[in-house]
Short mmCIF file of C-alpha atoms and ligand atoms in Angstrom, two decimals:
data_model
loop_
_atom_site.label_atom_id
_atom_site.label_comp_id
_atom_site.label_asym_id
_atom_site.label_seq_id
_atom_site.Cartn_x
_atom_site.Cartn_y
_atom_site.Cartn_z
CA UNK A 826 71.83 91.80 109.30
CA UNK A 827 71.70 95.04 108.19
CA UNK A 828 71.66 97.06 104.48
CA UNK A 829 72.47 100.24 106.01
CA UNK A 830 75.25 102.71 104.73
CA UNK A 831 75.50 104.50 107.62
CA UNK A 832 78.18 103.63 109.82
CA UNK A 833 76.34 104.22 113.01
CA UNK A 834 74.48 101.65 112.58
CA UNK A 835 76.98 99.19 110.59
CA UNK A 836 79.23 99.34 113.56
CA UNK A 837 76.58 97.80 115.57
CA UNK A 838 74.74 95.38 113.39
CA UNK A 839 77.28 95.02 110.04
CA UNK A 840 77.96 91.78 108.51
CA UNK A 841 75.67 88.75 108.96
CA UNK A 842 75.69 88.55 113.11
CA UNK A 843 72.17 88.79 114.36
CA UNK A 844 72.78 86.41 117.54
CA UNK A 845 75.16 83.29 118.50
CA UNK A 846 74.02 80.20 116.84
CA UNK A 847 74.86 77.86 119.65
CA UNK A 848 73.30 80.03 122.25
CA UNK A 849 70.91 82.98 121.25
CA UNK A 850 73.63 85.31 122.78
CA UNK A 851 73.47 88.88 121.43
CA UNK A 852 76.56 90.11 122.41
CA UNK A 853 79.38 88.28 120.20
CA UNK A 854 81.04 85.73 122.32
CA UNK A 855 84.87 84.96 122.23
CA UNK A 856 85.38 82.00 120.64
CA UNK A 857 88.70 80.55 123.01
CA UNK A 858 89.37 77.16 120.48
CA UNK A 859 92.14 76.70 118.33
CA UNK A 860 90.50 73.67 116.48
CA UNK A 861 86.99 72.86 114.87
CA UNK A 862 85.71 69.15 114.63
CA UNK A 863 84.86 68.39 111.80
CA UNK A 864 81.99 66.53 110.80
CA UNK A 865 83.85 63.75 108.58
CA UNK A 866 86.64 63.04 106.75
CA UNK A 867 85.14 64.39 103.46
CA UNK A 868 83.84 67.70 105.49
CA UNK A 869 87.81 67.97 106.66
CA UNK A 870 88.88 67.47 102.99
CA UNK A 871 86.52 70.08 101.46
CA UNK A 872 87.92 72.42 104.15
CA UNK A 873 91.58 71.99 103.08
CA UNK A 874 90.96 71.72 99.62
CA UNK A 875 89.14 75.46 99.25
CA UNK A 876 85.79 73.08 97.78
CA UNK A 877 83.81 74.40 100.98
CA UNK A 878 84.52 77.34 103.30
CA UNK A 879 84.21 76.94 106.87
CA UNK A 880 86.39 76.95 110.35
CA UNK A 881 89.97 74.81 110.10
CA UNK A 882 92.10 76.28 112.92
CA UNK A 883 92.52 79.73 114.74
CA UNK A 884 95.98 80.79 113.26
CA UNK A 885 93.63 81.42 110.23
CA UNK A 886 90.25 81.75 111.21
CA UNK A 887 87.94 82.17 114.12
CA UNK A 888 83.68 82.94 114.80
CA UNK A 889 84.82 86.11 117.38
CA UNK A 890 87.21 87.67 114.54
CA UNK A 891 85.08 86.75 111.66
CA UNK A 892 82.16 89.42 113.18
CA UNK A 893 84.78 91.57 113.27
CA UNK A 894 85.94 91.42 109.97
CA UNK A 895 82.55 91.50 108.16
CA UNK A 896 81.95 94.47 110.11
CA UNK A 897 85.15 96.50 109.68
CA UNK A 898 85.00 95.50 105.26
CA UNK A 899 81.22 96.85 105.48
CA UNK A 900 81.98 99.69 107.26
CA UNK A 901 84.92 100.68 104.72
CA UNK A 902 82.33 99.80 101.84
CA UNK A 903 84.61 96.32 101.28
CA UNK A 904 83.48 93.11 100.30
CA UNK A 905 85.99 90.66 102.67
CA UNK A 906 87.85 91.54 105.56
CA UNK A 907 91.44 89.60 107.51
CA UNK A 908 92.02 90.61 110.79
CA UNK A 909 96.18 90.13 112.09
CA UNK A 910 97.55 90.25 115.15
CA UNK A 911 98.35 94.36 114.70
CA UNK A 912 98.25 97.07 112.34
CA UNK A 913 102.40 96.47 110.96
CA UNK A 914 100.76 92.40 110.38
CA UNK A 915 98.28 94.21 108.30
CA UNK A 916 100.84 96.68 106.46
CA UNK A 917 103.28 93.28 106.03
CA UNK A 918 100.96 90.65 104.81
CA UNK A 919 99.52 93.80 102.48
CA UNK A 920 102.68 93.95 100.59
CA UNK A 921 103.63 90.40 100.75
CA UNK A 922 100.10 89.35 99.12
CA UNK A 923 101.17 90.92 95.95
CA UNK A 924 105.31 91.21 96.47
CA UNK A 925 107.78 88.95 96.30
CA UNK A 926 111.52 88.87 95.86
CA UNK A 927 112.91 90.52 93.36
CA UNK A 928 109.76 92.60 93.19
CA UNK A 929 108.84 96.46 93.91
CA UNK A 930 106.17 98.72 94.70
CA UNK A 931 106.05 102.49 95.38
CA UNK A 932 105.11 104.14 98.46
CA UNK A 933 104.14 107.95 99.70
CA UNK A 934 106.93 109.19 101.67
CA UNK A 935 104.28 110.23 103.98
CA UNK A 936 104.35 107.45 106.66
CA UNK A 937 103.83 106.36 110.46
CA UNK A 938 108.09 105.37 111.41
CA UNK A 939 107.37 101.81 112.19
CA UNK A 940 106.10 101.66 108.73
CA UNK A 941 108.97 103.20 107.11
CA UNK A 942 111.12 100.82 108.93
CA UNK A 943 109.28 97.44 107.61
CA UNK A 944 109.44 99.25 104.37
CA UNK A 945 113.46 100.41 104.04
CA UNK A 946 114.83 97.94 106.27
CA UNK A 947 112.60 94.56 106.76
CA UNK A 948 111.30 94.20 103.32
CA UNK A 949 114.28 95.20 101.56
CA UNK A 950 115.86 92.07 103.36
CA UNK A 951 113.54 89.70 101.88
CA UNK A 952 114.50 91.25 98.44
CA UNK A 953 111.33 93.50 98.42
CA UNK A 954 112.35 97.00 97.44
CA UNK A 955 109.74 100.22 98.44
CA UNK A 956 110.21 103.54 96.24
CA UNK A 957 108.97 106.59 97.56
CA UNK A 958 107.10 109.12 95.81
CA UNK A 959 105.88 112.65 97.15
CA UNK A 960 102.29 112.87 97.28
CA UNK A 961 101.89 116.52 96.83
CA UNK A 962 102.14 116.02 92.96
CA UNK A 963 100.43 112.23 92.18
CA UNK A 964 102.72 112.02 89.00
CA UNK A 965 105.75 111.22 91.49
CA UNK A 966 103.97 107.81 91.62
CA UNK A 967 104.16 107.37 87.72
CA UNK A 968 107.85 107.87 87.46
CA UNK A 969 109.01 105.57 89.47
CA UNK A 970 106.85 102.29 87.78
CA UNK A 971 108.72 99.24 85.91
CA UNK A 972 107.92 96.25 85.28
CA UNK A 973 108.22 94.56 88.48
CA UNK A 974 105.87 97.43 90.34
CA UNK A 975 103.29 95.23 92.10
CA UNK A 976 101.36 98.19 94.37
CA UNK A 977 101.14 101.77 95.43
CA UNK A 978 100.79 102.09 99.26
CA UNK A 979 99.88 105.02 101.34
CA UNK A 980 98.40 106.92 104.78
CA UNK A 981 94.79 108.42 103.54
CA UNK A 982 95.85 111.27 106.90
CA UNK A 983 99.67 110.71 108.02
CA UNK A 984 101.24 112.44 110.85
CA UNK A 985 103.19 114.40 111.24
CA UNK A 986 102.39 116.76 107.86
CA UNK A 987 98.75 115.90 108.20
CA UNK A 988 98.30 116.11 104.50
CA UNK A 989 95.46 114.21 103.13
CA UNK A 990 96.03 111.88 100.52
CA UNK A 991 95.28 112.45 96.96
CA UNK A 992 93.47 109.01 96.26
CA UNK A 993 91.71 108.96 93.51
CA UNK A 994 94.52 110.86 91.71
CA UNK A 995 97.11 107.66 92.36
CA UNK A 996 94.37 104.77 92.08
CA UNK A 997 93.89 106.33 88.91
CA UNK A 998 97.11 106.48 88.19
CA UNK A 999 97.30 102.66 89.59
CA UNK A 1000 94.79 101.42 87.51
CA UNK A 1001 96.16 102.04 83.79
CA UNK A 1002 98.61 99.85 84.83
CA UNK A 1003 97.20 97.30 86.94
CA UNK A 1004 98.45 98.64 90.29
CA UNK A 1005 96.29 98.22 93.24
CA UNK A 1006 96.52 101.36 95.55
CA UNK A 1007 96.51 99.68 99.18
CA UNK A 1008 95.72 102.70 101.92
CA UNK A 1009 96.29 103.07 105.74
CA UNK A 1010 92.85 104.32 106.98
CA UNK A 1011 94.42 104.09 110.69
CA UNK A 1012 93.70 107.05 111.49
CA UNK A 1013 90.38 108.70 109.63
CA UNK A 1014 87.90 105.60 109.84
CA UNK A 1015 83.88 106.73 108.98
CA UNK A 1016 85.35 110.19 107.70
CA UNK A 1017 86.86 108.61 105.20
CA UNK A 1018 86.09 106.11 102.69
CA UNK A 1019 89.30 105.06 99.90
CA UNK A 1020 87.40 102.14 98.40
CA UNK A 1021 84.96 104.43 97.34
CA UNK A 1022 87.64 106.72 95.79
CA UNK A 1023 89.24 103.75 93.85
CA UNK A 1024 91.49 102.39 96.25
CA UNK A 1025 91.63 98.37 96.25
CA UNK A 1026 92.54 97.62 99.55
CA UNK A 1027 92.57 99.73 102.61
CA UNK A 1028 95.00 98.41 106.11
CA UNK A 1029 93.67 99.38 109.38
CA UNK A 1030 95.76 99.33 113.06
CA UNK A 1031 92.66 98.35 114.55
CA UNK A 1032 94.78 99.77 117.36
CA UNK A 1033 93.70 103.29 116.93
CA UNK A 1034 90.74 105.11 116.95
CA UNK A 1035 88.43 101.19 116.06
CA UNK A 1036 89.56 99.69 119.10
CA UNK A 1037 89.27 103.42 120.47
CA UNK A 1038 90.21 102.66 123.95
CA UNK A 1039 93.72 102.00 124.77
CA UNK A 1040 93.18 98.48 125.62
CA UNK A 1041 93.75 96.06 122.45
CA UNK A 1042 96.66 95.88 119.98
CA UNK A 1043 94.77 94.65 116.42
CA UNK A 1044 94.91 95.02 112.81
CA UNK A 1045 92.61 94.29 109.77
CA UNK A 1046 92.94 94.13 105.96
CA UNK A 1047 89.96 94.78 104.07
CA UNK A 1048 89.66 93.95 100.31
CA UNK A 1049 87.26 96.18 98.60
CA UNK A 1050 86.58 93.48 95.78
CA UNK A 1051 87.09 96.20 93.07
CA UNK A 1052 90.40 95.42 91.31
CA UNK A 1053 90.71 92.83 88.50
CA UNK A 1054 93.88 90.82 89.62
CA UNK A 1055 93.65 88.47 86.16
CA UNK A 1056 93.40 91.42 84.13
CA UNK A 1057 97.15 91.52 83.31
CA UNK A 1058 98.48 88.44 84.61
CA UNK A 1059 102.63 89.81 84.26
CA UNK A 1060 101.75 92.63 86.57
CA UNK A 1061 99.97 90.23 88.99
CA UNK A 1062 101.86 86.98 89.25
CA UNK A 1063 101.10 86.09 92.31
CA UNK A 1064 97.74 85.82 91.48
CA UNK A 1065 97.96 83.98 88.09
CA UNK A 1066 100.86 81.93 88.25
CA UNK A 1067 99.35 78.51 89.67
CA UNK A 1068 101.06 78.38 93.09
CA UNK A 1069 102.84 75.64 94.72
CA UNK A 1070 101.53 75.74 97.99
CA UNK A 1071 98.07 75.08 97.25
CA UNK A 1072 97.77 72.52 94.74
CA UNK A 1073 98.82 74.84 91.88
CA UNK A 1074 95.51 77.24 92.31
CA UNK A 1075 95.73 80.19 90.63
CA UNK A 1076 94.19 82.74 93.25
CA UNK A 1077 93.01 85.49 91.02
CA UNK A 1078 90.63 83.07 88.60
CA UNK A 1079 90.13 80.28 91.36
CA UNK A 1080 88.77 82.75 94.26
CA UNK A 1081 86.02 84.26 92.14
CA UNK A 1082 84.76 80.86 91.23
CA UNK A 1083 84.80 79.16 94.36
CA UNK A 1084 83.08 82.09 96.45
CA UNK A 1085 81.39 84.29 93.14
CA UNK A 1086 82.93 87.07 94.87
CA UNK A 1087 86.18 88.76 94.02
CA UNK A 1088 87.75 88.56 97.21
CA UNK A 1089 91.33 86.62 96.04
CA UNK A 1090 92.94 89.39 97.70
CA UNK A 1091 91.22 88.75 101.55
CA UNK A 1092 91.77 84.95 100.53
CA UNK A 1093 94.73 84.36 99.27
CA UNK A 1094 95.60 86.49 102.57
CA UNK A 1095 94.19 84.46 105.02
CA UNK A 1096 94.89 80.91 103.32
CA UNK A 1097 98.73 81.80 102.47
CA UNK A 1098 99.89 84.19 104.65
CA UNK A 1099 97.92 83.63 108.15
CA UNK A 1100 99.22 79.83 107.00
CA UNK A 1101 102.54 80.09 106.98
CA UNK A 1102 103.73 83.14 109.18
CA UNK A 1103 101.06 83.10 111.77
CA UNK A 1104 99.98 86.22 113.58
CA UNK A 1105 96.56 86.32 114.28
CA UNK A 1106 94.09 88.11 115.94
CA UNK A 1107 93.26 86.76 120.00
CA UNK A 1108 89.64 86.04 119.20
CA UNK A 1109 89.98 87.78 122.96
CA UNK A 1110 91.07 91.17 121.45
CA UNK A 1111 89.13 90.32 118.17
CA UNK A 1112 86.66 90.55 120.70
CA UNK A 1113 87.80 94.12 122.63
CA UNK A 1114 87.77 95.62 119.43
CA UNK A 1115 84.10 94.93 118.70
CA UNK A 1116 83.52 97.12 121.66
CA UNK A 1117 85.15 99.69 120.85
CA UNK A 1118 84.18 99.35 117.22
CA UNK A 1119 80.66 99.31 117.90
CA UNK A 1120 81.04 103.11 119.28
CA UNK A 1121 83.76 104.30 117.13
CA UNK A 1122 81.46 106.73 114.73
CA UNK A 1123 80.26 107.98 117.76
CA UNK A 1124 83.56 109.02 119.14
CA UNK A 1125 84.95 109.94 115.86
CA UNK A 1126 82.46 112.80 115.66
CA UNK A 1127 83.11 113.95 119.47
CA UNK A 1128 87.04 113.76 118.25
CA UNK A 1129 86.54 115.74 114.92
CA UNK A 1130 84.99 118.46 116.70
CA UNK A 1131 86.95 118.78 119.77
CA UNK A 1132 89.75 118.96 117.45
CA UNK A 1133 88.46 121.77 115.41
CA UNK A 1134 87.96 123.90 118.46
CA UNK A 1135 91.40 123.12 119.75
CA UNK A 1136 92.83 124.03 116.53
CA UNK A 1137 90.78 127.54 116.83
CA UNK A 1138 92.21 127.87 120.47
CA UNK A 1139 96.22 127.13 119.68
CA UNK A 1140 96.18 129.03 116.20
CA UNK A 1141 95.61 132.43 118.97
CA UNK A 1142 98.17 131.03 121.60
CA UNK A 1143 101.11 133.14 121.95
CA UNK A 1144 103.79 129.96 122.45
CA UNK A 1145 102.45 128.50 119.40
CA UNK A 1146 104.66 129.05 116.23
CA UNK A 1147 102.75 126.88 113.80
CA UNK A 1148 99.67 124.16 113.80
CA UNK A 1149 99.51 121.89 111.24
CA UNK A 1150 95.69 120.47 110.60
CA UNK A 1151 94.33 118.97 107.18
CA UNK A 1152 92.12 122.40 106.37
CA UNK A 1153 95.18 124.22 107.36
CA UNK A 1154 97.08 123.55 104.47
CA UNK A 1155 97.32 126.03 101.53
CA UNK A 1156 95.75 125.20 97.79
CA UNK A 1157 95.34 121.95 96.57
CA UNK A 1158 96.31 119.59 99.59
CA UNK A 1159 93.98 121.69 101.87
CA UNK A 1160 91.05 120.61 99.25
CA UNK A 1161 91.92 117.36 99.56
CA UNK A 1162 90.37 117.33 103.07
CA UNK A 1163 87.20 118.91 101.59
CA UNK A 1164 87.41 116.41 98.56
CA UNK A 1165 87.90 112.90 100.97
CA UNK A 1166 86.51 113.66 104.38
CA UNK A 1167 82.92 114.20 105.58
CA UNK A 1168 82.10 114.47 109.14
CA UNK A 1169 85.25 115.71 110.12
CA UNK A 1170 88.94 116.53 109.51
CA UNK A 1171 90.03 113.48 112.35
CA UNK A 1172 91.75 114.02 115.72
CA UNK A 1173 95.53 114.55 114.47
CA UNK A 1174 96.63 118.29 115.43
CA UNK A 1175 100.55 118.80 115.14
CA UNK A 1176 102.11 122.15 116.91
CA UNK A 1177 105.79 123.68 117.11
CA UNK A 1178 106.18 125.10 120.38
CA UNK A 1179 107.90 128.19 120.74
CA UNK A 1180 111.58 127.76 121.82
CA UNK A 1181 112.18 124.39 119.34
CA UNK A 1182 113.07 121.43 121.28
CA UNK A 1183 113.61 122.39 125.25
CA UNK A 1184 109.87 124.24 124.69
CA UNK A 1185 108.62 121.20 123.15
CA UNK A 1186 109.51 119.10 126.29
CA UNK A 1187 108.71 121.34 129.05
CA UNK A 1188 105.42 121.52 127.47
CA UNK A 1189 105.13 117.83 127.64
CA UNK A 1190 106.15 117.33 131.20
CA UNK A 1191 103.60 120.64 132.28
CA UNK A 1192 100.33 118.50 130.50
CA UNK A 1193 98.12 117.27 133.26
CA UNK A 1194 95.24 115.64 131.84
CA UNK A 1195 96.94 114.55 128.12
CA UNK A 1196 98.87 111.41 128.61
CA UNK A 1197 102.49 111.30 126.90
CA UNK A 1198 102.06 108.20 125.30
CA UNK A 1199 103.31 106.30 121.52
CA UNK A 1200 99.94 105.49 121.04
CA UNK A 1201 97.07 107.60 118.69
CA UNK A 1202 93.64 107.51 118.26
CA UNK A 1203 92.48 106.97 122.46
CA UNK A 1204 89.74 108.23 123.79
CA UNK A 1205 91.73 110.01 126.34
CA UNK A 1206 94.04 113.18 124.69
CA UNK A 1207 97.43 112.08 124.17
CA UNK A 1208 100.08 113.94 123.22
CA UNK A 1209 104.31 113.15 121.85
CA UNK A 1210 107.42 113.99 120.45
CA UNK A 1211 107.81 112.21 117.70
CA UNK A 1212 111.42 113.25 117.27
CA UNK A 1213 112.86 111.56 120.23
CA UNK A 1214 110.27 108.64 120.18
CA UNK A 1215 108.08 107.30 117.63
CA UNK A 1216 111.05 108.69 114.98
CA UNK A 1217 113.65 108.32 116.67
CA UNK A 1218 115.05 105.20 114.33
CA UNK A 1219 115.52 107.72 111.44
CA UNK A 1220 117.85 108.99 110.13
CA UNK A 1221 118.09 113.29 110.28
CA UNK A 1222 117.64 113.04 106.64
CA UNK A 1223 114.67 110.59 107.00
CA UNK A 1224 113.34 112.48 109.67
CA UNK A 1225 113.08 116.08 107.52
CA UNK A 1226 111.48 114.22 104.73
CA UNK A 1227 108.77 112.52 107.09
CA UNK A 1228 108.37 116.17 108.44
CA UNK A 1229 109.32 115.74 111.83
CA UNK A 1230 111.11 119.42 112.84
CA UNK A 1231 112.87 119.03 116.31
CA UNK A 1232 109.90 121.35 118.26
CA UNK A 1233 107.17 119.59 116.73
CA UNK A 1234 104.42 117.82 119.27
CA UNK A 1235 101.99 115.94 118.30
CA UNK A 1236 98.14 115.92 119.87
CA UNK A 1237 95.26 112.98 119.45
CA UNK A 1238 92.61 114.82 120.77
CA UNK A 1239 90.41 112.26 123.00
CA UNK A 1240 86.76 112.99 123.76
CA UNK A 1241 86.97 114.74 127.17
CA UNK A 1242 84.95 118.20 127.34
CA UNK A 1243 86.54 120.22 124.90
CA UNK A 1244 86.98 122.76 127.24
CA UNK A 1245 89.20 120.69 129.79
CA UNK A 1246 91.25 119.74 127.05
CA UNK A 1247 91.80 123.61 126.13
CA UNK A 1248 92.76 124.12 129.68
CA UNK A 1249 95.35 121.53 129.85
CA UNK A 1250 97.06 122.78 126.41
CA UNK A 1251 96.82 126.25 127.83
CA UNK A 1252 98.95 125.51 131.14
CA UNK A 1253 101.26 123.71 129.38
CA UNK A 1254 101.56 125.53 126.55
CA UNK A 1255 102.12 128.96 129.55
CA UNK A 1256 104.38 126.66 131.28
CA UNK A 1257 106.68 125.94 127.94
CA UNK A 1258 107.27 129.44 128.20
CA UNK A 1259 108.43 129.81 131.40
CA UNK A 1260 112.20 129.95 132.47
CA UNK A 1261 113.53 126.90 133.75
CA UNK A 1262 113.26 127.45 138.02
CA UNK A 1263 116.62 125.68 138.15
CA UNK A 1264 118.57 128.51 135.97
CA UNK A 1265 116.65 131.58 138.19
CA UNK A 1266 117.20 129.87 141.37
N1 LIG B 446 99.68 102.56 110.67
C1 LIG B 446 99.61 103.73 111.32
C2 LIG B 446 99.16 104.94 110.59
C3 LIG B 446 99.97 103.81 112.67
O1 LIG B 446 99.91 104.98 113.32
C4 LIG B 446 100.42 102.64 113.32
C5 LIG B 446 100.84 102.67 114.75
O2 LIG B 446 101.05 103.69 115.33
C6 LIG B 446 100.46 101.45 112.61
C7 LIG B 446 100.09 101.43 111.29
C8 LIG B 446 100.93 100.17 113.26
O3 LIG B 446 99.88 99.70 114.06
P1 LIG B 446 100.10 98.76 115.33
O4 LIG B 446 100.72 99.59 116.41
O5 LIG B 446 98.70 98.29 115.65
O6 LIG B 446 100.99 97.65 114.91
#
């Protein structure tokens, strides 16, 4: 067990795992059991009835994922962590811990597709309606409040605008009113912290750049046991109104007292949600992502700065019309980056190719090394279009607002030898410029 704040060393030894119990073993084993025995009828009661904590059943808990959860909340400064089956399990069960039908909340229009998707289309089925405010002015977010506004939601670094989020600005904004700001830290872990800047829960695709390796589809919720859910119990009913499905508890009051922690957020989670609509975490990929997690500050500061001297190289290139970075914005939203990260500015870099959509793709097909692939946040360089792929649901409208212009590509800049990567942008990037063979033959 460790104390440290650094997240070197929380990666490797955060949360209470010293060694297996059972075994001695050092590395974390994978737990393959759906069920627990338990020791007696009383023991099996005390389970069920919240009176004592302990392993039920994998759909909502398990010994490989729970290492991985007390690791991921301490390294985001949490106190309680969930881990879901993937990063959209960890956006849905967000909103659905404090939304229900009938309800709102308000979201930045700055979002990964998939997300906007769940948002407009899935949620608004189950009578859950998202507003969306721009985050260049944090007032947008006040506006659009009523009375049924359970939570503000947003991307602390979203692609494609690669504007950092203004934080403390919303979860200030949040707070007067009992809002809990939930962020997506999916793609700036250990650079940045939003539970330290007042957020009250942050949602991870464990996916990304945690996992760090391409291999494990995996999401996490982490509650940063800083928001008072009983404070005004109209704003917060799911928390205060005594709820059916668990003997009338009332999660924000009950959680506090059964654990002296105010985690009702990572509980009422786990207990409700993993209950009734399932999709948990393979204690096998639980298990994948501890690997990768255990190197991920590591890589994020071989990322960081192999992105910073891309950015240097494609800001000179002559087939490069624009690059869009977090210090490369003007004014305030470029001091956001200075304000929220530290270590780095992440791995993100968008570009518009010269020659709009036919130089985009050209460029894509020239790449060598860079794999074309949906995914962010590899240790290999990776590179997209998001217009024609990871957009491609929206609408044209949809698609200008969420900043995706028809020549813009996309880079995740992996942790290969900076200069390798260079080379491979700068082939492509010659090739894009080429005339098609085809049209001079
Ligand atoms: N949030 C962000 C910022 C993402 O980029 C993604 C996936 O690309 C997700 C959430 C969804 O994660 P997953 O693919 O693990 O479901």
């Amino acid at each position: 067990m460790t104390k440290s704040k650094h997240p070197e060393t929380i990666a490797l030894h955060g949360g209470d795992y010293r060694k297996d119990q059972a075994t001695n073993s050092v590395a974390v084993p994978i737990y393959r059991t759906t069920s627990y025995q338990f020791d007696s009828t009383e023991h099996a009661a005390n389970l069920f009835g919240l009176k004592e904590f302990g392993n039920i059943y994998t759909r909502i808990m398990n010994p490989t994922n729970d290492v991985l959860e007390k690791r991921i909340s301490a390294l985001e400064n949490g106190l309680a962590a969930v881990t879901v089956g993937s990063g959209q399990a960890a956006s849905t069960f967000a909103i659905m811990n404090v939304c229900q039908s009938g309800d709102n909340f308000i979201s930045s229009t700055d979002l990964y597709g998939g997300t906007v998707s769940l948002f407009t289309h899935t949620l608004k089925k189950l009578g859950i309606e998202c507003r969306y405010a721009d985050p260049s002015d944090p007032a947008n977010f006040e506006k659009l409040i009523d009375d049924r506004t359970r939570c503000f939601y947003a991307e602390t670094l979203p692609n494609p605008y690669l504007r950092v989020f203004p934080i403390k600005e919303v979860s200030d904004i949040g707070r007067k009113y009992s809002i809990p700001l939930i962020m997506d830290n999916t793609a700036s872990p250990v650079i940045c912290k939003p539970l330290d800047h007042g957020a009250a829960v942050v949602v991870h695709s464990l996916t990304k750049f945690i996992g760090g390796h391409g291999t494990v589809i995996g999401g996490g919720i982490i509650d940063g046991g800083n928001f008072d859910w009983t404070k005004d119990p109209k704003r917060q009913p799911l928390f205060n109104e005594p709820d059916a499905s668990y003997g009338g508890v009332k999660w924000g009051e009950a959680v506090p007292q059964l654990t002296g922690a105010n985690v009702s957020f990572a509980v009422r989670a786990r207990v409700c949600l993993l209950r009734d609509l399932g999709a948990p975490l393979a204690p096998d990929n639980a298990w994948g992502i501890i690997q990768g997690l255990e190197t991920a500050p590591l890589r994020m500061k071989q990322h960081c700065s192999n992105a910073e001297k891309v950015v240097d190289f494609l800001k000179k290139h002559k087939n490069v019309t624009r690059v869009i970075y977090p210090t490369l914005h003007e004014g305030k939203i470029a001091e956001r980056s200075k304000k929220y990260f530290k270590g780095g500015n992440g791995a993100l870099i968008g570009i518009e190719v010269k020659g709009g959509v036919e130089a985009g793709k050209k460029f894509i097909e020239a790449l060598k090394m860079f794999y074309h692939v949906a995914n962010i946040g590899d240790a290999r360089s990776l590179a997209i279009h998001p217009a024609t792929t990871t957009h491609s649901q929206l609408t044209e409208e949809e698609l200008l607002a969420a900043g995706v212009t028809p020549g813009y590509v996309r880079l995740s800049i992996g942790i290969e030898h900076s200069d390798d990567i260079i080379e491979d942008l700068n082939q492509a990037l010659d090739a894009s410029g080429k005339p098609n063979l085809k049209a001079v033959s």
